[in-house]
XYZ file of C-alpha atoms in Angstrom:
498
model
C -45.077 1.941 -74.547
C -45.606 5.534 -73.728
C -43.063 7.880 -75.531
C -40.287 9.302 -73.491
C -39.802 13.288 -74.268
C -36.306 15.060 -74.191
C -34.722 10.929 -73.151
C -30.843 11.179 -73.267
C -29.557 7.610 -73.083
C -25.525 6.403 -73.079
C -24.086 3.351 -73.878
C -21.131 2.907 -71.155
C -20.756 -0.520 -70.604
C -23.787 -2.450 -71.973
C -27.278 -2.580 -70.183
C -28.194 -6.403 -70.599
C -28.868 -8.120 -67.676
C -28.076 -11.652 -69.126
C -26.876 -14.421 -66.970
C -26.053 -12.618 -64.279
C -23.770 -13.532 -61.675
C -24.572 -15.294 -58.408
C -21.682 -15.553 -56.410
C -21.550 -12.774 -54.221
C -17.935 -12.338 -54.035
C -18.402 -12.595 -57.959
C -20.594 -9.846 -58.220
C -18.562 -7.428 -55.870
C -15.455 -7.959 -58.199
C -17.772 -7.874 -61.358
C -19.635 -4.392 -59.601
C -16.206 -3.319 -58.857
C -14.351 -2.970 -62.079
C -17.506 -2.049 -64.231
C -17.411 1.011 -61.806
C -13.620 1.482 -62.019
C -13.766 1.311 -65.906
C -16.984 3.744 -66.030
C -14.796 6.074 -63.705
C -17.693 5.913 -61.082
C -16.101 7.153 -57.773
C -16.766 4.531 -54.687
C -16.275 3.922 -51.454
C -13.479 1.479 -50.226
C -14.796 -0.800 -48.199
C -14.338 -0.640 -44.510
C -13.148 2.732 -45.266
C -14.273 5.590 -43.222
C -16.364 6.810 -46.004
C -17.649 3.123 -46.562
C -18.448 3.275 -42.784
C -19.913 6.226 -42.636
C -22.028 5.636 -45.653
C -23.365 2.014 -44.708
C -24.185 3.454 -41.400
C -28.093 3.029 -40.771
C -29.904 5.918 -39.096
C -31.924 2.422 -37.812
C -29.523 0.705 -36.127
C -31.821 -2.316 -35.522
C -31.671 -2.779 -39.078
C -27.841 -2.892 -40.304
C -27.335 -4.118 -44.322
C -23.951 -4.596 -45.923
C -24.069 -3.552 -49.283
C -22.208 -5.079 -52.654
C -20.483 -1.616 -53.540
C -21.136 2.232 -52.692
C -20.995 4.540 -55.460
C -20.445 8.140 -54.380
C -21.536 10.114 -58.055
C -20.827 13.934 -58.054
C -22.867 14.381 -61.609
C -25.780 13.047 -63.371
C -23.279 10.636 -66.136
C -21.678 9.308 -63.157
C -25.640 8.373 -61.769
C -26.208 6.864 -65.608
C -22.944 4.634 -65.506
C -23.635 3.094 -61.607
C -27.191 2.238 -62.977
C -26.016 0.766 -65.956
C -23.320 -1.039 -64.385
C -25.682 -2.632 -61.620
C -27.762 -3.619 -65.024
C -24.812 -5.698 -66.307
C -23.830 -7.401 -63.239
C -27.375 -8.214 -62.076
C -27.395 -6.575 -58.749
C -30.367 -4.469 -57.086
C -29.767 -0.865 -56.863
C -31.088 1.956 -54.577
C -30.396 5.308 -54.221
C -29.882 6.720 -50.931
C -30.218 10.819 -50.140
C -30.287 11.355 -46.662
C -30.295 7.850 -45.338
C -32.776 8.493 -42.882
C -35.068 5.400 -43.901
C -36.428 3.647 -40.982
C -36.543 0.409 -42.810
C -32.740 0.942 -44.346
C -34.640 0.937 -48.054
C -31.173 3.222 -48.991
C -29.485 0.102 -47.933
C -31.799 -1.665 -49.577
C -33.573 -3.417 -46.403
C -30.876 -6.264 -46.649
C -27.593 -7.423 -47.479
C -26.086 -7.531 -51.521
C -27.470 -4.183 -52.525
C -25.639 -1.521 -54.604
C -26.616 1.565 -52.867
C -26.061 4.969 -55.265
C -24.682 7.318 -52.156
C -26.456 10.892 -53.472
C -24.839 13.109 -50.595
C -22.470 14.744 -52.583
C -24.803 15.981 -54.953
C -26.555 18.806 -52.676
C -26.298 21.955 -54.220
C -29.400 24.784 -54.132
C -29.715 27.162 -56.820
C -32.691 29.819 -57.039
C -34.351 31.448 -59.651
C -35.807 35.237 -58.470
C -37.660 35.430 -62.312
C -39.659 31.982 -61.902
C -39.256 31.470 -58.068
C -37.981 27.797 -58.462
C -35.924 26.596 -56.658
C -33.751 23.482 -58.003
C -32.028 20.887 -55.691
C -29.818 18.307 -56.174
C -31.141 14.906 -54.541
C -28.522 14.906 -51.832
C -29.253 17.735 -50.106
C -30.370 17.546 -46.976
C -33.404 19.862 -45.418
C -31.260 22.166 -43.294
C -29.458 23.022 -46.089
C -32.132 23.788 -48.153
C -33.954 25.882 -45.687
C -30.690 27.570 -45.251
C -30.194 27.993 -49.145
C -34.045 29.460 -49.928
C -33.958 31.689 -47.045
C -30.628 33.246 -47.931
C -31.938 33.829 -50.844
C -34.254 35.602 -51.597
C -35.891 34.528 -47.735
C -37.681 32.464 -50.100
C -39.282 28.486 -48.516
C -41.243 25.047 -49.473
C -43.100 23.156 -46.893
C -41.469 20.507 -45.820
C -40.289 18.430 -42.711
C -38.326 19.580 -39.129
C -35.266 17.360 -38.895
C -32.396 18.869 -40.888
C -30.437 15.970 -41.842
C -33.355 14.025 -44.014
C -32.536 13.814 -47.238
C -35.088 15.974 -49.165
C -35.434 13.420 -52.179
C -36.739 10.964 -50.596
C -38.802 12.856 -47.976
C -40.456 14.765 -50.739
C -40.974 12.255 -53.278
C -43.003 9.871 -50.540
C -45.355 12.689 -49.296
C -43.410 15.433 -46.882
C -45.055 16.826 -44.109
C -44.418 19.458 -42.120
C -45.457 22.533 -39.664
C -45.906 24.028 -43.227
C -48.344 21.473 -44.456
C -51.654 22.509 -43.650
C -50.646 26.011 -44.953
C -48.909 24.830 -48.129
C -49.220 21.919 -48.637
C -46.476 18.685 -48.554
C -43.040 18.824 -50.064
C -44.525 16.636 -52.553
C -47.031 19.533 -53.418
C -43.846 21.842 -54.455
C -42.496 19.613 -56.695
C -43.003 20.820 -60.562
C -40.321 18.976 -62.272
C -37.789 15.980 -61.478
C -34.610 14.733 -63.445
C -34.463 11.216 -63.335
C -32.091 8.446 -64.287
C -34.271 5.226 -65.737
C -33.890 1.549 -65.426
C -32.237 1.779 -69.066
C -29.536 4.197 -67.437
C -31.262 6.946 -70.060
C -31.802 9.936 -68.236
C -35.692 12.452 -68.828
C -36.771 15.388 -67.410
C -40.324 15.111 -66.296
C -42.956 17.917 -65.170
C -47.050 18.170 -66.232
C -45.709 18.790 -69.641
C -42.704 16.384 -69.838
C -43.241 12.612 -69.381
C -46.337 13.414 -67.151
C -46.925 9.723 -66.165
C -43.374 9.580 -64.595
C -43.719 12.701 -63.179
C -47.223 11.348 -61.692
C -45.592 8.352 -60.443
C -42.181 9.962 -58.805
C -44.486 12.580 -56.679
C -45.636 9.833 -53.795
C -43.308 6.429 -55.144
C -40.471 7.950 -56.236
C -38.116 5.620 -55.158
C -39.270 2.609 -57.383
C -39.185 4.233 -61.138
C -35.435 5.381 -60.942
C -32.667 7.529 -59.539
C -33.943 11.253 -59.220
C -30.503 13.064 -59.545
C -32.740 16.712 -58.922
C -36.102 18.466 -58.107
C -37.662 21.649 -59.082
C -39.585 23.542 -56.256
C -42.083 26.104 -56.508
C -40.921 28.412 -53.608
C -43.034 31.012 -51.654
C -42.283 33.795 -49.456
C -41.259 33.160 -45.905
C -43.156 34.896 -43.418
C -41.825 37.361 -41.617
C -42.993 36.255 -38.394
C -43.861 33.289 -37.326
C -45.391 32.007 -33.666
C -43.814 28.750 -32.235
C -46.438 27.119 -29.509
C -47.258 24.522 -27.248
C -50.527 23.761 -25.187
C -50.287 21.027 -22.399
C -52.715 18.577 -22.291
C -53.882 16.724 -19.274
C -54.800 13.323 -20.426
C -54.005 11.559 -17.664
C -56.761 9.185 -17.937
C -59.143 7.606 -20.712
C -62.084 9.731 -20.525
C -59.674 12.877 -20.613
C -58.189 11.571 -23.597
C -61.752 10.637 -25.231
C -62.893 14.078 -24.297
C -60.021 16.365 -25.347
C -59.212 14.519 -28.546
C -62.660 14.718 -29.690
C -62.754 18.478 -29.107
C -59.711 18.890 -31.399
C -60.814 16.915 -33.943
C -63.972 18.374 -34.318
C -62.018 21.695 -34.369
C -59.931 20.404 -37.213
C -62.466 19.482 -39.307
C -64.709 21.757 -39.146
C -61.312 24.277 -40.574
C -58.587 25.027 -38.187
C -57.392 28.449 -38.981
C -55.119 27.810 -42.548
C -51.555 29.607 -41.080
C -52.032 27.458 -38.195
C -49.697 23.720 -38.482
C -50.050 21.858 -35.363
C -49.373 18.017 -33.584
C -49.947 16.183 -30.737
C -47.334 15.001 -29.191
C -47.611 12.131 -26.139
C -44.957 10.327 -24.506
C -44.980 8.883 -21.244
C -44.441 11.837 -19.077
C -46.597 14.663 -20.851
C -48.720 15.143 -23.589
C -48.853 18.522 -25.766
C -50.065 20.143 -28.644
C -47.004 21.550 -30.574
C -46.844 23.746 -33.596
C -46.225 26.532 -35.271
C -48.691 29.629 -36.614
C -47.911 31.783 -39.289
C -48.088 34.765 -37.865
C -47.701 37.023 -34.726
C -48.301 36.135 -31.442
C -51.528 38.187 -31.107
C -52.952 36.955 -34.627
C -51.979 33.203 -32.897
C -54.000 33.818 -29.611
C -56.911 34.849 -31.895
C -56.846 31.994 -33.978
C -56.443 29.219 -31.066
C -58.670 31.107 -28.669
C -61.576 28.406 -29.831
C -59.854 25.408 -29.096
C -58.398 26.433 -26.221
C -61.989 26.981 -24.996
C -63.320 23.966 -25.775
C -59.948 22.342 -24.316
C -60.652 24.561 -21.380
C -56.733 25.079 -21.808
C -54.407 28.049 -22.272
C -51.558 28.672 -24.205
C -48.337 27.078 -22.256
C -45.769 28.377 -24.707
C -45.621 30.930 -27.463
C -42.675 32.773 -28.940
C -42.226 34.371 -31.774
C -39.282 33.943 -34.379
C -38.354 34.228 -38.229
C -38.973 31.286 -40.390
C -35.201 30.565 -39.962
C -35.256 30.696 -35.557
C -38.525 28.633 -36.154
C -37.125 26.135 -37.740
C -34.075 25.751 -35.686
C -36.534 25.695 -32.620
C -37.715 22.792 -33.944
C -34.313 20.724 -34.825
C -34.021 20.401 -30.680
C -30.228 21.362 -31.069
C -29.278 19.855 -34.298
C -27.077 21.727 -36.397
C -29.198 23.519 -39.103
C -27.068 23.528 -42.052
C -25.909 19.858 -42.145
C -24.445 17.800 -45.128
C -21.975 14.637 -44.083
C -20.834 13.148 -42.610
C -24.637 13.051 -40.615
C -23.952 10.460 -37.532
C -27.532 10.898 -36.156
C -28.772 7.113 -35.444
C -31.612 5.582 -33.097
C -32.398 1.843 -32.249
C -36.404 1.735 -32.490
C -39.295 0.376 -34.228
C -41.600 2.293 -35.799
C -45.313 2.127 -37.509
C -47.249 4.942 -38.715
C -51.349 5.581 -40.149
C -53.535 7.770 -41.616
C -57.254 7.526 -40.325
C -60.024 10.097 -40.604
C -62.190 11.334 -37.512
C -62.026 8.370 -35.192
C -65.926 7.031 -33.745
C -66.320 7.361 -30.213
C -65.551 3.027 -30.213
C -62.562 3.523 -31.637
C -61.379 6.608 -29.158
C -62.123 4.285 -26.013
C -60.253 1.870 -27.546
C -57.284 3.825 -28.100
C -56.979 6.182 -25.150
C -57.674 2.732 -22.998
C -54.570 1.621 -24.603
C -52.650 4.206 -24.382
C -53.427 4.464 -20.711
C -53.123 1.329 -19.739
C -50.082 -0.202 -22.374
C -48.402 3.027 -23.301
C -48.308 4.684 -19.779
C -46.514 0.921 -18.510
C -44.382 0.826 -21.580
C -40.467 2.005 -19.925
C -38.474 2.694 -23.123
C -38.302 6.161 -24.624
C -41.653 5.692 -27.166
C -43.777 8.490 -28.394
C -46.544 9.365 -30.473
C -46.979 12.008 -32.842
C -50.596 12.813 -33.950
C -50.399 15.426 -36.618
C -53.329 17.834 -37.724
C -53.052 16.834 -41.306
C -56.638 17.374 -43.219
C -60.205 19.434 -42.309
C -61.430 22.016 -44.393
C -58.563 24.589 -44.448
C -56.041 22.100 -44.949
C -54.062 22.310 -48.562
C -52.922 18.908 -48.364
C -56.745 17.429 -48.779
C -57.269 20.314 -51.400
C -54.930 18.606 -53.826
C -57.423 16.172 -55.998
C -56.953 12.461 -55.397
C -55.905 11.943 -58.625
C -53.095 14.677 -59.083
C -50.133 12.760 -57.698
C -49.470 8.849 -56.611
C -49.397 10.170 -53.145
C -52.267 8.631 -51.917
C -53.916 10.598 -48.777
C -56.133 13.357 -50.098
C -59.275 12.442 -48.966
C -61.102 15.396 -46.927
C -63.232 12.861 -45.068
C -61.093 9.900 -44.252
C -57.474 11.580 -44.204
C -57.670 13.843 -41.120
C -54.663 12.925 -39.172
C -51.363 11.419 -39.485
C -49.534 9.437 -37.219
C -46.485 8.355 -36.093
C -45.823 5.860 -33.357
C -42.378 5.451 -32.251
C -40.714 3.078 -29.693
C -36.991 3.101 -29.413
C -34.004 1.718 -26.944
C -31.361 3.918 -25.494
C -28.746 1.533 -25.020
C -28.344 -1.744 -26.543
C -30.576 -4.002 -28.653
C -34.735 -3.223 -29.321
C -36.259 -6.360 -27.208
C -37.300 -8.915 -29.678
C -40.867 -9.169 -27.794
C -41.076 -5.165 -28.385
C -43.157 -5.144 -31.349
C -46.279 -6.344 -29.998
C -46.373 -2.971 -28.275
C -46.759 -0.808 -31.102
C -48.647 -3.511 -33.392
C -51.374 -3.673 -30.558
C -51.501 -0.104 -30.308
C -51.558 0.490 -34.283
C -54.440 -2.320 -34.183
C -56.661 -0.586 -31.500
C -57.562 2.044 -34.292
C -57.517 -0.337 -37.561
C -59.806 -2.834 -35.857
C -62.786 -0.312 -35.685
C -61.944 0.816 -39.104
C -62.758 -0.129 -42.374
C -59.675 -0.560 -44.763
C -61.062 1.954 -46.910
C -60.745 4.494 -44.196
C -56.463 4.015 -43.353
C -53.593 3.764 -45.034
C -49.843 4.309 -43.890
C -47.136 6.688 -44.943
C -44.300 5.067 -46.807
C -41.870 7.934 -44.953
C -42.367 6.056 -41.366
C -41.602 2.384 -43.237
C -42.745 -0.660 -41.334
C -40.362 -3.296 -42.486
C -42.192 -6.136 -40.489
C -45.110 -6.169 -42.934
C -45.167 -8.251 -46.264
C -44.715 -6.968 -49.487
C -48.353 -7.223 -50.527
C -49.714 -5.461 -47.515
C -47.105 -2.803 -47.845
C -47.783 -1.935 -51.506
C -51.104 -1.435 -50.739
C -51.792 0.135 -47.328
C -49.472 2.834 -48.621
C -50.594 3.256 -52.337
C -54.202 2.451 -52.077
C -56.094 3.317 -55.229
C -53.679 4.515 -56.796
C -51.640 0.681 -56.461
C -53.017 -0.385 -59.734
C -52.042 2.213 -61.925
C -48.257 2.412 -60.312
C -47.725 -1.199 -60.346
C -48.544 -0.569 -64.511
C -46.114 2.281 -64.237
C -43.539 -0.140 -62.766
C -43.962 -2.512 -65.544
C -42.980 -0.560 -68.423
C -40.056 1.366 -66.218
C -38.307 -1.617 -64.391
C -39.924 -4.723 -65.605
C -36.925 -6.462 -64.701
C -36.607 -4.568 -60.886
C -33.711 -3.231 -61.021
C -35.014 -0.730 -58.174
C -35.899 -2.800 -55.760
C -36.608 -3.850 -52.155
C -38.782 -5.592 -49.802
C -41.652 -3.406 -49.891
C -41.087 -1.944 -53.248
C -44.046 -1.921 -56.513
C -44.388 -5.330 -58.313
C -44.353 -4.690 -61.519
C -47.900 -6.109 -62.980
């Protein structure tokens, strides 16, 4: 057993797990007044907090939990941990609720879900330029936070309500990634509340295997109550664009993504963060360049020539205008209650430069399933790795994030098919499993993975664990072991301990 530096542990109301109760109604009553006695603030149920709170940004995928704890400091995180403990009862901490597979629910019914949303203060440090949050803050807020202070930034996703603990601690990207780095990247210490309901601070010189395993699986060692940030300067100015692309058939599609990718790899310009974004009307490259307009048209002029495109779109903004450009309307500076919900299905990959096979393959599907496809999908292609990119300059090894690979981790998708009214058709799923499978097939399974922050509930625990932890499954599912032997953080896709 590896020795646990700085460990504070409490003894509330006993931590053995012993016979634990199976009646549900049993277990609520027993969750209940262990909480009550601990003086661990809940939800009522069927409350409008309650309702709120159990509200799934996935509304395909709706869980009733056992209780909600609603902890305001770190004791209050120790007590609900150690009270799930003595009960017997799964727990999961929830930030933002923004999973797509309801894992802050717990990804089905009986869970004990540790509500972190009114922990979400930002505090800043001008001497060391980190930046500490509290695990329930959500990203508006800290963009909001930094830049008022200091105008100071991480890289990290778009849509202000995520919850920045568990978008950072699964990976993170954003149009700040191939500058920067992912939110993961920024990360350079972690307080975190253990199985045991001890609570250790972690960093490269604190409990570095923890701190290896929260940065990219975070949500299966414990209950992260806050995260350090290394923060850097925001620009000044930066350049929000758009290029239309007319792939209106296969061979346009072959043609123009081959262009870009060759682009990409060969080292798109490093201030320059870009996507593709199709849907069934248009298709676009989106992004954002750090810098001015004129320094943009410079650095794009390339691609756009072997596009044989021009700029559609280009203003230029602070970081702050930039980044509410990109919420499409959402309030900025959000905490709760955060009523933002979809019904969809989603699947996401990571794949390096795809082989001519594999580009017919997909653009034929896209052309002829996509384009036919009614609902509202879309499918976000972002320009993750190449040669400039800081996310592939992190080593392999540094963090259990998984995709650093300068060869085989090039892009990053996201494929997203949703409903605007009523229920997600139960024969819907073939459409984005067929289109997921058109890449994969030509693929070897060395060359994908997927990214735990776009969850695929449909798959089994097995293939989960490893399409999104890869090499680096082995040495987590140790890590699990001596943390949670028992599971006490669990759900369906979560690390078996081994």
């Amino acid at each position: 057993m590896m020795h646990l530096q700085l460990a504070t542990s409490i003894t509330l109301v006993g931590l053995a797990v012993a016979n634990p109760l199976s009646n549900p109604l049993a277990k609520r009553a027993a969750i209940d007044d262990c909480l009550r006695t601990a003086n661990v603030p809940v939800d009522a149920p069927n409350s409008n907090d309650w309702r709120a709170d159990s509200n799934p940004f996935n509304q395909r995928l709706k869980y009733t939990p056992v209780a909600i704890a609603v902890p305001t400091t770190v004791t209050q995180v120790q007590a609900a941990v150690s009270c799930a403990a003595k009960v017997g009862v799964k727990v999961n901490p929830k930030s933002g609720g923004h999973s797509y597979a309801s894992f802050g629910l717990g990804g089905e019914n009986g869970h004990f879900v540790v509500q972190l949303d009114r922990m979400n203060a930002v505090t800043y440090d001008s001497a060391t330029e980190i930046a500490t949050v509290q695990a329930g803050a959500r990203l508006g807020r800290v963009a909001t936070a930094l830049y008022n202070n200091g105008r100071r930034a991480f890289s990290h996703g778009t849509c202000p309500g995520v919850g920045v603990a568990g978008h950072s601690l699964h990976g993170g990207f954003g149009f700040s990634s191939h500058t920067y780095g992912l939110a993961v990247d920024a990360i350079v210490g972690a307080t975190v509340v253990l199985a045991d309901a001890s609570v250790v601070e972690t960093s490269q010189t604190e409990n570095p295997h923890i701190f290896w395993a929260l940065r990219g699986a975070g949500s299966n060692f414990g209950i992260v109550t806050s995260l350090k940030f290394k923060t850097f300067a925001a620009p000044s100015q930066v350049t929000v664009f758009s290029v239309n692309l007319p792939w209106n058939s296969a061979s346009a599609i072959v043609q123009g993504w081959s262009a870009i990718q060759d682009w990409l790899k060969a080292g798109m310009p490093k201030e320059m963060n870009g996507r593709i974004f199709g849907n069934r009307m248009q298709t676009q490259i989106q992004g954002l360049y750090h810098g001015t307009q004129a320094q943009l048209q410079t650095a794009i002029q390339p691609l756009l020539t072997k596009l044989n495109a021009q700029l559609s779109q280009q203003q230029q903004y602070d970081w702050m205008g930039a980044f509410s450009y990109y919420t499409y309307g959402q309030q900025v500076d959000v905490s709760r209650p955060y009523n933002l919900v979809e019904t969809f299905y989603s699947k996401s990959l990571v794949t390096p430069a795809l082989p001519n096979s594999v580009l017919q393959n997909v653009a034929n599907y896209w052309v002829q399933k996509a384009r036919s496809n009614s609902r509202e999908w879309f499918i976000i292609i972002d320009l993750y790795g190449g040669a400039n990119s800081a996310i592939t300059k992190v080593t392999n090894n540094a963090t259990a994030y998984a995709f650093r690979d300068p060869n085989n981790h090039l892009f990053l998708y996201e494929f997203y098919d949703r409903v605007m009214t009523g229920s997600y058709p139960s024969n819907g799923f073939e459409f984005l499993d067929g289109w997921v499978k058109s890449f994969t097939d030509g693929l070897t399974t060395d060359q994908w993975g997927m990214y735990i922050n776009y969850a695929d509930p449909t798959m089994n625990r097995t293939m989960a664990q490893d399409v999104y932890y890869r090499k680096n499954l082995p040495k987590l599912q140790a890590l699990k072991k001596e943390l949670d032997p028992t599971e006490l953080f669990y759900y369906p896709q979560a690390l078996q301990p081994v």
